mmCIF file of C-alpha atoms in Angstrom:
data_model
loop_
_atom_site.group_PDB
_atom_site.id
_atom_site.type_symbol
_atom_site.label_atom_id
_atom_site.label_comp_id
_atom_site.label_asym_id
_atom_site.label_seq_id
_atom_site.Cartn_x
_atom_site.Cartn_y
_atom_site.Cartn_z
ATOM 1 C CA MET A 155 12.666 -75.314 -52.187
ATOM 2 C CA ARG A 156 9.318 -75.305 -53.453
ATOM 3 C CA ALA A 157 9.256 -79.405 -54.258
ATOM 4 C CA LEU A 158 5.903 -79.993 -52.487
ATOM 5 C CA ILE A 159 5.571 -83.584 -51.037
ATOM 6 C CA ALA A 160 1.476 -84.700 -49.030
ATOM 7 C CA ALA A 161 1.711 -87.872 -48.034
ATOM 8 C CA SER A 162 -1.086 -89.575 -45.576
ATOM 9 C CA LEU A 163 -0.545 -91.708 -42.406
ATOM 10 C CA PHE A 164 -3.576 -93.399 -41.664
ATOM 11 C CA GLY A 165 -4.046 -94.040 -38.391
ATOM 12 C CA LEU A 166 -5.863 -97.784 -36.556
ATOM 13 C CA VAL A 167 -8.320 -96.009 -34.337
ATOM 14 C CA GLY A 168 -10.657 -92.843 -34.511
ATOM 15 C CA LEU A 169 -12.473 -93.227 -37.253
ATOM 16 C CA ALA A 170 -15.746 -92.003 -37.273
ATOM 17 C CA PRO A 171 -18.515 -93.686 -35.210
ATOM 18 C CA GLY A 172 -22.054 -94.961 -36.951
ATOM 19 C CA ALA A 173 -24.394 -91.771 -37.306
ATOM 20 C CA ASP A 174 -27.297 -91.296 -34.780
ATOM 21 C CA LYS A 175 -29.990 -88.763 -36.010
ATOM 22 C CA ASN A 176 -29.955 -87.633 -33.133
ATOM 23 C CA GLU A 177 -26.651 -86.449 -32.945
ATOM 24 C CA PRO A 178 -25.526 -82.848 -33.640
ATOM 25 C CA LYS A 179 -24.038 -82.304 -37.192
ATOM 26 C CA SER A 180 -20.982 -80.202 -35.479
ATOM 27 C CA LEU A 181 -17.365 -80.357 -35.160
ATOM 28 C CA ARG A 182 -14.481 -79.602 -33.195
ATOM 29 C CA VAL A 183 -11.560 -77.752 -35.087
ATOM 30 C CA LEU A 184 -8.521 -77.077 -33.453
ATOM 31 C CA SER A 185 -5.830 -75.121 -34.436
ATOM 32 C CA TYR A 186 -2.446 -75.558 -33.150
ATOM 33 C CA ASN A 187 1.140 -74.447 -33.894
ATOM 34 C CA ILE A 188 3.386 -76.665 -32.139
ATOM 35 C CA HIS A 189 7.088 -74.686 -32.994
ATOM 36 C CA HIS A 190 8.267 -78.987 -33.550
ATOM 37 C CA GLY A 191 6.970 -79.878 -30.437
ATOM 38 C CA GLU A 192 9.862 -77.861 -28.455
ATOM 39 C CA GLY A 193 7.551 -75.851 -25.439
ATOM 40 C CA ILE A 194 9.026 -72.926 -23.623
ATOM 41 C CA ASP A 195 10.475 -74.767 -21.129
ATOM 42 C CA ASP A 196 13.292 -75.708 -24.269
ATOM 43 C CA LYS A 197 11.679 -79.344 -23.575
ATOM 44 C CA LEU A 198 11.036 -81.200 -26.430
ATOM 45 C CA ASP A 199 8.391 -83.554 -25.073
ATOM 46 C CA LEU A 200 5.849 -84.394 -28.077
ATOM 47 C CA PRO A 201 3.665 -86.715 -26.211
ATOM 48 C CA ARG A 202 2.840 -82.934 -24.526
ATOM 49 C CA VAL A 203 1.698 -81.592 -26.968
ATOM 50 C CA ALA A 204 -0.336 -84.900 -28.138
ATOM 51 C CA GLU A 205 -2.007 -84.556 -24.753
ATOM 52 C CA VAL A 206 -3.029 -81.025 -24.854
ATOM 53 C CA ILE A 207 -4.583 -82.265 -28.362
ATOM 54 C CA LYS A 208 -6.208 -85.469 -26.725
ATOM 55 C CA GLY A 209 -7.918 -82.837 -23.990
ATOM 56 C CA ALA A 210 -9.539 -80.773 -26.822
ATOM 57 C CA GLU A 211 -11.401 -83.548 -27.935
ATOM 58 C CA PRO A 212 -11.565 -82.264 -31.730
ATOM 59 C CA ASP A 213 -12.428 -84.217 -34.955
ATOM 60 C CA LEU A 214 -10.066 -82.146 -37.443
ATOM 61 C CA VAL A 215 -6.795 -80.532 -36.238
ATOM 62 C CA ALA A 216 -4.322 -78.140 -38.473
ATOM 63 C CA LEU A 217 -0.846 -77.972 -37.299
ATOM 64 C CA GLN A 218 2.005 -76.225 -38.123
ATOM 65 C CA GLU A 219 5.335 -75.931 -38.001
ATOM 66 C CA VAL A 220 5.878 -79.780 -37.950
ATOM 67 C CA ASP A 221 9.215 -81.852 -38.094
ATOM 68 C CA ARG A 222 9.684 -85.184 -40.257
ATOM 69 C CA ASN A 223 12.537 -87.159 -39.821
ATOM 70 C CA THR A 224 14.772 -83.937 -39.251
ATOM 71 C CA THR A 225 17.772 -83.478 -36.697
ATOM 72 C CA ARG A 226 16.808 -81.724 -34.306
ATOM 73 C CA THR A 227 13.729 -83.657 -33.549
ATOM 74 C CA ARG A 228 15.372 -86.666 -33.312
ATOM 75 C CA LYS A 229 14.795 -88.332 -36.989
ATOM 76 C CA VAL A 230 11.178 -88.612 -35.100
ATOM 77 C CA ASP A 231 8.410 -88.453 -38.172
ATOM 78 C CA GLN A 232 6.484 -86.325 -35.995
ATOM 79 C CA ALA A 233 3.306 -85.975 -38.076
ATOM 80 C CA ALA A 234 3.117 -89.834 -37.694
ATOM 81 C CA GLU A 235 3.442 -90.211 -33.548
ATOM 82 C CA LEU A 236 1.180 -87.438 -33.299
ATOM 83 C CA GLY A 237 -1.521 -89.706 -35.199
ATOM 84 C CA LYS A 238 0.350 -92.872 -32.879
ATOM 85 C CA LEU A 239 -0.114 -90.728 -29.718
ATOM 86 C CA THR A 240 -3.857 -89.448 -30.664
ATOM 87 C CA GLY A 241 -4.874 -92.488 -32.278
ATOM 88 C CA MET A 242 -5.629 -90.454 -35.050
ATOM 89 C CA ASN A 243 -6.309 -90.380 -38.899
ATOM 90 C CA VAL A 244 -2.777 -88.161 -40.906
ATOM 91 C CA ALA A 245 -1.877 -86.648 -43.357
ATOM 92 C CA PHE A 246 1.702 -84.770 -43.778
ATOM 93 C CA GLY A 247 2.698 -81.262 -46.071
ATOM 94 C CA LYS A 248 6.017 -80.312 -46.780
ATOM 95 C CA ALA A 249 6.877 -76.900 -47.303
ATOM 96 C CA ILE A 250 11.027 -77.002 -47.125
ATOM 97 C CA ASP A 251 13.535 -79.943 -46.719
ATOM 98 C CA LEU A 252 15.504 -78.999 -42.991
ATOM 99 C CA GLN A 253 18.305 -80.614 -41.830
ATOM 100 C CA GLY A 254 18.544 -84.439 -43.301
ATOM 101 C CA GLY A 255 14.656 -83.953 -43.631
ATOM 102 C CA GLU A 256 11.778 -82.008 -44.106
ATOM 103 C CA TYR A 257 9.496 -79.457 -42.445
ATOM 104 C CA GLY A 258 5.744 -78.306 -42.749
ATOM 105 C CA LEU A 259 2.129 -78.968 -42.178
ATOM 106 C CA ALA A 260 0.092 -81.859 -40.219
ATOM 107 C CA ILE A 261 -3.322 -82.605 -40.740
ATOM 108 C CA LEU A 262 -5.216 -84.628 -37.925
ATOM 109 C CA SER A 263 -8.859 -86.165 -38.482
ATOM 110 C CA ARG A 264 -11.431 -88.619 -36.613
ATOM 111 C CA PHE A 265 -12.369 -89.193 -40.056
ATOM 112 C CA PRO A 266 -11.331 -91.053 -43.413
ATOM 113 C CA ILE A 267 -8.795 -88.501 -44.946
ATOM 114 C CA LYS A 268 -9.116 -89.074 -48.856
ATOM 115 C CA GLY A 269 -6.717 -87.324 -50.310
ATOM 116 C CA THR A 270 -4.535 -84.647 -49.831
ATOM 117 C CA LYS A 271 -2.980 -81.803 -51.912
ATOM 118 C CA THR A 272 -0.990 -78.410 -51.383
ATOM 119 C CA ASP A 273 -0.225 -75.773 -53.610
ATOM 120 C CA PRO A 274 2.622 -73.616 -53.330
ATOM 121 C CA LEU A 275 2.141 -69.702 -51.895
ATOM 122 C CA PRO A 276 3.469 -66.292 -52.922
ATOM 123 C CA GLY A 277 6.947 -65.657 -51.803
ATOM 124 C CA LYS A 278 10.617 -63.876 -52.038
ATOM 125 C CA ALA A 279 13.064 -65.732 -53.011
ATOM 126 C CA LYS A 280 15.085 -65.715 -50.329
ATOM 127 C CA GLN A 281 12.096 -66.193 -47.869
ATOM 128 C CA GLU A 282 11.369 -69.855 -46.347
ATOM 129 C CA ALA A 283 8.586 -71.313 -49.083
ATOM 130 C CA ARG A 284 5.028 -71.373 -47.648
ATOM 131 C CA ILE A 285 2.145 -73.746 -48.665
ATOM 132 C CA VAL A 286 -1.494 -74.263 -48.644
ATOM 133 C CA MET A 287 -2.182 -77.827 -47.044
ATOM 134 C CA ARG A 288 -5.773 -79.301 -48.553
ATOM 135 C CA ALA A 289 -7.265 -82.992 -47.661
ATOM 136 C CA THR A 290 -10.499 -84.290 -48.139
ATOM 137 C CA ILE A 291 -13.147 -85.526 -45.021
ATOM 138 C CA GLU A 292 -15.783 -87.379 -44.539
ATOM 139 C CA PRO A 293 -17.760 -87.286 -42.020
ATOM 140 C CA GLY A 294 -20.314 -88.892 -42.205
ATOM 141 C CA ARG A 295 -23.516 -88.630 -39.144
ATOM 142 C CA GLY A 296 -24.482 -86.145 -41.215
ATOM 143 C CA LEU A 297 -21.894 -84.047 -41.877
ATOM 144 C CA PRO A 298 -21.778 -83.165 -45.384
ATOM 145 C CA ALA A 299 -17.672 -84.244 -47.386
ATOM 146 C CA LEU A 300 -15.505 -81.001 -46.790
ATOM 147 C CA THR A 301 -12.094 -79.934 -47.718
ATOM 148 C CA PHE A 302 -10.097 -78.682 -44.738
ATOM 149 C CA LEU A 303 -7.379 -76.186 -45.259
ATOM 150 C CA ASN A 304 -4.433 -76.369 -43.235
ATOM 151 C CA THR A 305 -1.492 -72.462 -44.237
ATOM 152 C CA HIS A 306 1.200 -70.997 -41.689
ATOM 153 C CA LEU A 307 2.163 -67.478 -44.006
ATOM 154 C CA GLN A 308 4.634 -65.713 -43.876
ATOM 155 C CA HIS A 309 5.374 -63.358 -40.375
ATOM 156 C CA ASP A 310 7.460 -61.274 -41.426
ATOM 157 C CA ASP A 311 6.469 -59.658 -44.919
ATOM 158 C CA GLY A 312 2.784 -57.806 -44.561
ATOM 159 C CA GLU A 313 2.599 -57.230 -48.524
ATOM 160 C CA THR A 314 4.241 -61.531 -49.159
ATOM 161 C CA ARG A 315 1.072 -62.004 -46.527
ATOM 162 C CA GLU A 316 -1.491 -59.657 -48.777
ATOM 163 C CA LYS A 317 0.212 -62.463 -51.947
ATOM 164 C CA GLN A 318 -0.415 -65.291 -50.253
ATOM 165 C CA VAL A 319 -3.419 -64.744 -48.521
ATOM 166 C CA ALA A 320 -4.705 -63.877 -52.569
ATOM 167 C CA LYS A 321 -3.378 -66.984 -53.783
ATOM 168 C CA ILE A 322 -5.585 -68.930 -51.441
ATOM 169 C CA ASP A 323 -8.578 -66.860 -52.612
ATOM 170 C CA GLU A 324 -8.331 -67.689 -56.401
ATOM 171 C CA LEU A 325 -7.652 -70.914 -55.161
ATOM 172 C CA PHE A 326 -10.506 -71.440 -52.865
ATOM 173 C CA GLY A 327 -12.524 -68.277 -52.287
ATOM 174 C CA MET A 328 -15.255 -68.755 -55.164
ATOM 175 C CA ALA A 329 -15.354 -72.570 -55.505
ATOM 176 C CA ASP A 330 -17.755 -75.285 -54.573
ATOM 177 C CA GLY A 331 -17.537 -75.159 -50.815
ATOM 178 C CA PRO A 332 -17.685 -76.522 -47.607
ATOM 179 C CA PHE A 333 -14.295 -74.852 -46.958
ATOM 180 C CA VAL A 334 -12.848 -75.206 -43.497
ATOM 181 C CA LEU A 335 -8.985 -72.796 -42.993
ATOM 182 C CA VAL A 336 -7.323 -72.941 -40.364
ATOM 183 C CA GLY A 337 -3.616 -71.850 -39.674
ATOM 184 C CA ASP A 338 -0.759 -69.591 -38.270
ATOM 185 C CA LEU A 339 -1.815 -66.409 -40.589
ATOM 186 C CA ASN A 340 1.067 -64.542 -38.726
ATOM 187 C CA ALA A 341 -1.412 -61.999 -39.249
ATOM 188 C CA ARG A 342 -3.598 -59.078 -36.985
ATOM 189 C CA PRO A 343 -7.014 -58.649 -36.379
ATOM 190 C CA ASP A 344 -6.749 -55.238 -38.388
ATOM 191 C CA SER A 345 -4.259 -55.864 -41.116
ATOM 192 C CA ALA A 346 -5.001 -56.244 -44.575
ATOM 193 C CA PRO A 347 -4.704 -59.842 -45.082
ATOM 194 C CA ILE A 348 -7.113 -60.351 -42.640
ATOM 195 C CA LYS A 349 -9.561 -57.689 -44.150
ATOM 196 C CA ALA A 350 -8.732 -59.439 -47.375
ATOM 197 C CA LEU A 351 -10.028 -63.140 -45.911
ATOM 198 C CA ALA A 352 -13.671 -61.415 -44.477
ATOM 199 C CA LYS A 353 -14.978 -60.568 -48.187
ATOM 200 C CA ASN A 354 -15.369 -64.235 -48.734
ATOM 201 C CA TRP A 355 -14.601 -66.054 -45.736
ATOM 202 C CA THR A 356 -16.835 -66.225 -42.275
ATOM 203 C CA PHE A 357 -14.062 -65.741 -39.037
ATOM 204 C CA ALA A 358 -15.440 -68.515 -36.574
ATOM 205 C CA THR A 359 -12.511 -66.650 -34.137
ATOM 206 C CA GLU A 360 -13.479 -63.140 -34.758
ATOM 207 C CA PRO A 361 -10.519 -61.040 -35.348
ATOM 208 C CA GLY A 362 -10.531 -58.831 -32.152
ATOM 209 C CA ALA A 363 -12.767 -60.585 -29.919
ATOM 210 C CA LYS A 364 -11.875 -61.083 -26.879
ATOM 211 C CA GLY A 365 -9.834 -64.149 -25.533
ATOM 212 C CA LEU A 366 -8.554 -65.083 -28.467
ATOM 213 C CA LEU A 367 -5.016 -64.123 -27.734
ATOM 214 C CA THR A 368 -2.562 -67.376 -28.839
ATOM 215 C CA ILE A 369 1.565 -65.923 -28.695
ATOM 216 C CA PRO A 370 3.366 -65.486 -27.175
ATOM 217 C CA SER A 371 1.620 -68.696 -25.077
ATOM 218 C CA ASP A 372 2.547 -67.283 -21.483
ATOM 219 C CA VAL A 373 1.502 -64.183 -21.409
ATOM 220 C CA PRO A 374 -0.931 -63.899 -25.159
ATOM 221 C CA LYS A 375 -0.552 -60.656 -26.899
ATOM 222 C CA GLN A 376 -1.671 -60.894 -30.499
ATOM 223 C CA GLN A 377 -4.164 -63.233 -32.054
ATOM 224 C CA ILE A 378 -2.564 -64.535 -35.347
ATOM 225 C CA ASP A 379 -4.359 -68.174 -35.279
ATOM 226 C CA TYR A 380 -7.420 -68.484 -37.034
ATOM 227 C CA VAL A 381 -9.994 -70.583 -37.434
ATOM 228 C CA LEU A 382 -12.506 -69.848 -41.071
ATOM 229 C CA PHE A 383 -14.808 -71.290 -43.036
ATOM 230 C CA ARG A 384 -17.300 -71.221 -46.281
ATOM 231 C CA GLY A 385 -20.482 -72.582 -46.605
ATOM 232 C CA THR A 386 -23.907 -72.727 -43.697
ATOM 233 C CA PHE A 387 -21.944 -73.648 -40.456
ATOM 234 C CA LYS A 388 -22.789 -71.892 -37.394
ATOM 235 C CA VAL A 389 -20.419 -71.355 -34.978
ATOM 236 C CA LEU A 390 -20.962 -72.965 -31.280
ATOM 237 C CA GLU A 391 -18.025 -71.853 -29.305
ATOM 238 C CA ALA A 392 -14.178 -69.910 -30.583
ATOM 239 C CA LYS A 393 -11.928 -69.790 -27.908
ATOM 240 C CA VAL A 394 -8.331 -70.243 -27.048
ATOM 241 C CA LEU A 395 -6.840 -73.157 -24.453
ATOM 242 C CA GLU A 396 -5.288 -72.135 -21.350
ATOM 243 C CA GLU A 397 -2.009 -73.812 -22.598
ATOM 244 C CA LYS A 398 0.424 -72.049 -21.518
ATOM 245 C CA VAL A 399 3.935 -74.203 -22.275
ATOM 246 C CA ALA A 400 3.894 -77.150 -24.644
ATOM 247 C CA SER A 401 4.215 -74.045 -27.384
ATOM 248 C CA ASP A 402 4.806 -70.631 -27.753
ATOM 249 C CA HIS A 403 1.210 -70.392 -29.421
ATOM 250 C CA ARG A 404 -1.591 -71.567 -27.537
ATOM 251 C CA PRO A 405 -3.667 -73.798 -29.444
ATOM 252 C CA VAL A 406 -7.100 -72.223 -30.753
ATOM 253 C CA LEU A 407 -10.550 -74.689 -30.302
ATOM 254 C CA THR A 408 -13.616 -73.704 -32.131
ATOM 255 C CA ALA A 409 -16.775 -76.231 -32.401
ATOM 256 C CA LEU A 410 -18.823 -76.001 -35.897
ATOM 257 C CA GLU A 411 -22.450 -76.733 -36.045
ATOM 258 C CA TRP A 412 -23.384 -77.504 -39.921
ATOM 259 C CA THR A 413 -26.652 -76.112 -40.626
ATOM 260 C CA GLY A 414 -26.904 -77.555 -44.083
ATOM 261 C CA LYS A 415 -28.928 -79.772 -46.059
#
């Protein structure tokens, strides 16, 4: 089903602090496929996921495989709950209906979320519907407003992934930025979708770089989760967190310094 819903649920805490002229103009960005809160120990434990997120001290978080009021996750609105547990602002983007609820993507932000939208990505009739979610973020403290993008590409069809990447590029690849694109791309570093993205985007998580394998979480063997950007950012840090249990993916954390005017 391609009906799309994007809703913003704003937390009570976690808004931007007052700007300090000496404070670095940087953002800590986290990507995490949370496997609907179920770890590799088969335990459904959303507070555990929240602790992983809080421990990374991110400014912006892109979450994939998020449930909202589904039977399998006890009718919990996982996006809203993670917002409460982390003290961050939150927005949810629906990809599909599932078990009496919804399933899709979520964005957490320390800063106000000024607006969200979801766009459908190409796919075949029997494939799970995929989306790219956007949120307008206004960090303040010397940083410009930016568009934060979250996506989760098709897992079992390279041709479909290429078309999905082409759609993302059509929407954002030549538009005025800055943009930060984050997600589970289900694509290996040497694959066609990654090479296509490299034409218009800069990878904060360099494809094929040492230490950036994300799945499986217990003994990672593949890199399929990435952080990219368009705009004058400098990569200060890019790493995979040593979290082995909370999900089947490990989280990816980057620090981006804004070097533009």
